[in-house]
PDB file of C-alpha atoms in Angstrom:
ATOM      1  CA  MET A   1      -6.880  34.047  11.308  1.00 59.00           C
ATOM      2  CA  ASN A   2      -8.891  35.804   8.723  1.00 73.00           C
ATOM      3  CA  PRO A   3     -12.673  35.402   9.293  1.00 72.00           C
ATOM      4  CA  LEU A   4     -13.139  34.888   5.565  1.00 67.00           C
ATOM      5  CA  ASN A   5     -10.763  31.904   5.631  1.00 76.00           C
ATOM      6  CA  LEU A   6     -12.680  30.411   8.550  1.00 70.00           C
ATOM      7  CA  LEU A   7     -15.921  30.833   6.641  1.00 71.00           C
ATOM      8  CA  LYS A   8     -14.451  29.118   3.573  1.00 76.00           C
ATOM      9  CA  ARG A   9     -13.161  26.236   5.715  1.00 78.00           C
ATOM     10  CA  ALA A  10     -16.558  25.779   7.321  1.00 75.00           C
ATOM     11  CA  GLU A  11     -18.223  25.821   3.909  1.00 76.00           C
ATOM     12  CA  ASN A  12     -15.785  23.216   2.576  1.00 74.00           C
ATOM     13  CA  ALA A  13     -16.399  21.012   5.620  1.00 73.00           C
ATOM     14  CA  MET A  14     -20.164  21.214   5.081  1.00 70.00           C
ATOM     15  CA  ASN A  15     -19.772  20.320   1.410  1.00 68.00           C
ATOM     16  CA  THR A  16     -17.644  17.304   2.333  1.00 64.00           C
ATOM     17  CA  ASN A  17     -20.290  16.094   4.797  1.00 59.00           C
ATOM     18  CA  THR A  18     -22.996  16.545   2.199  1.00 59.00           C
ATOM     19  CA  ASN A  19     -21.013  14.504  -0.320  1.00 59.00           C
ATOM     20  CA  LEU A  20     -20.500  11.713   2.225  1.00 59.00           C
ATOM     21  CA  ASN A  21     -24.223  11.665   3.001  1.00 60.00           C
ATOM     22  CA  ARG A  22     -25.032  11.366  -0.697  1.00 65.00           C
ATOM     23  CA  GLU A  23     -22.657   8.419  -1.026  1.00 62.00           C
ATOM     24  CA  LEU A  24     -24.261   6.698   1.957  1.00 59.00           C
ATOM     25  CA  ASP A  25     -27.737   7.310   0.558  1.00 62.00           C
ATOM     26  CA  ALA A  26     -26.674   5.761  -2.743  1.00 64.00           C
ATOM     27  CA  HIS A  27     -25.923   2.432  -0.998  1.00 69.00           C
ATOM     28  CA  PRO A  28     -28.837   1.543   1.283  1.00 71.00           C
ATOM     29  CA  THR A  29     -28.214  -0.846   4.159  1.00 75.00           C
ATOM     30  CA  ASN A  30     -28.884  -4.485   3.422  1.00 86.00           C
ATOM     31  CA  LYS A  31     -31.631  -5.409   5.930  1.00 88.00           C
ATOM     32  CA  LEU A  32     -30.712  -9.098   5.921  1.00 89.00           C
ATOM     33  CA  LEU A  33     -27.069  -8.334   6.638  1.00 89.00           C
ATOM     34  CA  LEU A  34     -28.097  -6.003   9.448  1.00 90.00           C
ATOM     35  CA  GLY A  35     -30.359  -8.701  10.915  1.00 90.00           C
ATOM     36  CA  VAL A  36     -27.574 -11.296  10.777  1.00 91.00           C
ATOM     37  CA  PHE A  37     -25.229  -8.870  12.508  1.00 91.00           C
ATOM     38  CA  TRP A  38     -27.712  -8.266  15.334  1.00 92.00           C
ATOM     39  CA  ILE A  39     -28.237 -12.007  15.800  1.00 93.00           C
ATOM     40  CA  TYR A  40     -24.457 -12.428  15.818  1.00 93.00           C
ATOM     41  CA  ALA A  41     -24.223  -9.790  18.551  1.00 94.00           C
ATOM     42  CA  ILE A  42     -27.325 -10.604  20.633  1.00 95.00           C
ATOM     43  CA  VAL A  43     -27.010 -14.403  20.923  1.00 94.00           C
ATOM     44  CA  PRO A  44     -23.616 -14.391  22.717  1.00 94.00           C
ATOM     45  CA  LEU A  45     -24.745 -11.459  24.836  1.00 95.00           C
ATOM     46  CA  ALA A  46     -27.925 -13.258  25.897  1.00 96.00           C
ATOM     47  CA  TRP A  47     -25.977 -16.456  26.575  1.00 97.00           C
ATOM     48  CA  GLY A  48     -23.527 -14.546  28.756  1.00 96.00           C
ATOM     49  CA  VAL A  49     -26.261 -12.831  30.749  1.00 96.00           C
ATOM     50  CA  ILE A  50     -28.183 -16.073  31.280  1.00 97.00           C
ATOM     51  CA  ASN A  51     -25.018 -17.947  32.248  1.00 97.00           C
ATOM     52  CA  THR A  52     -24.091 -15.211  34.726  1.00 96.00           C
ATOM     53  CA  LEU A  53     -27.549 -15.290  36.302  1.00 96.00           C
ATOM     54  CA  VAL A  54     -27.434 -19.088  36.602  1.00 96.00           C
ATOM     55  CA  GLN A  55     -24.007 -18.941  38.242  1.00 96.00           C
ATOM     56  CA  ALA A  56     -25.150 -16.171  40.608  1.00 95.00           C
ATOM     57  CA  SER A  57     -28.247 -18.137  41.590  1.00 95.00           C
ATOM     58  CA  LYS A  58     -26.011 -21.090  42.537  1.00 94.00           C
ATOM     59  CA  LEU A  59     -24.312 -18.857  45.110  1.00 93.00           C
ATOM     60  CA  PHE A  60     -27.591 -18.414  47.023  1.00 88.00           C
ATOM     61  CA  GLN A  61     -28.655 -22.071  47.151  1.00 83.00           C
TER      62      GLN A  61
END
């Protein structure tokens, strides 16, 4: 391949990434939505860990 073509491809890829970053910056993350998501993820995880520990402790009684 021609080194000039590789350079142009790399430049185009960088421009695409820059455009995507600008679009993401234009729409900031909703903090409330992010908090709800984390609660949605953490509560079942915590329940599962606690339930597993309770069940494991029953094995040693």
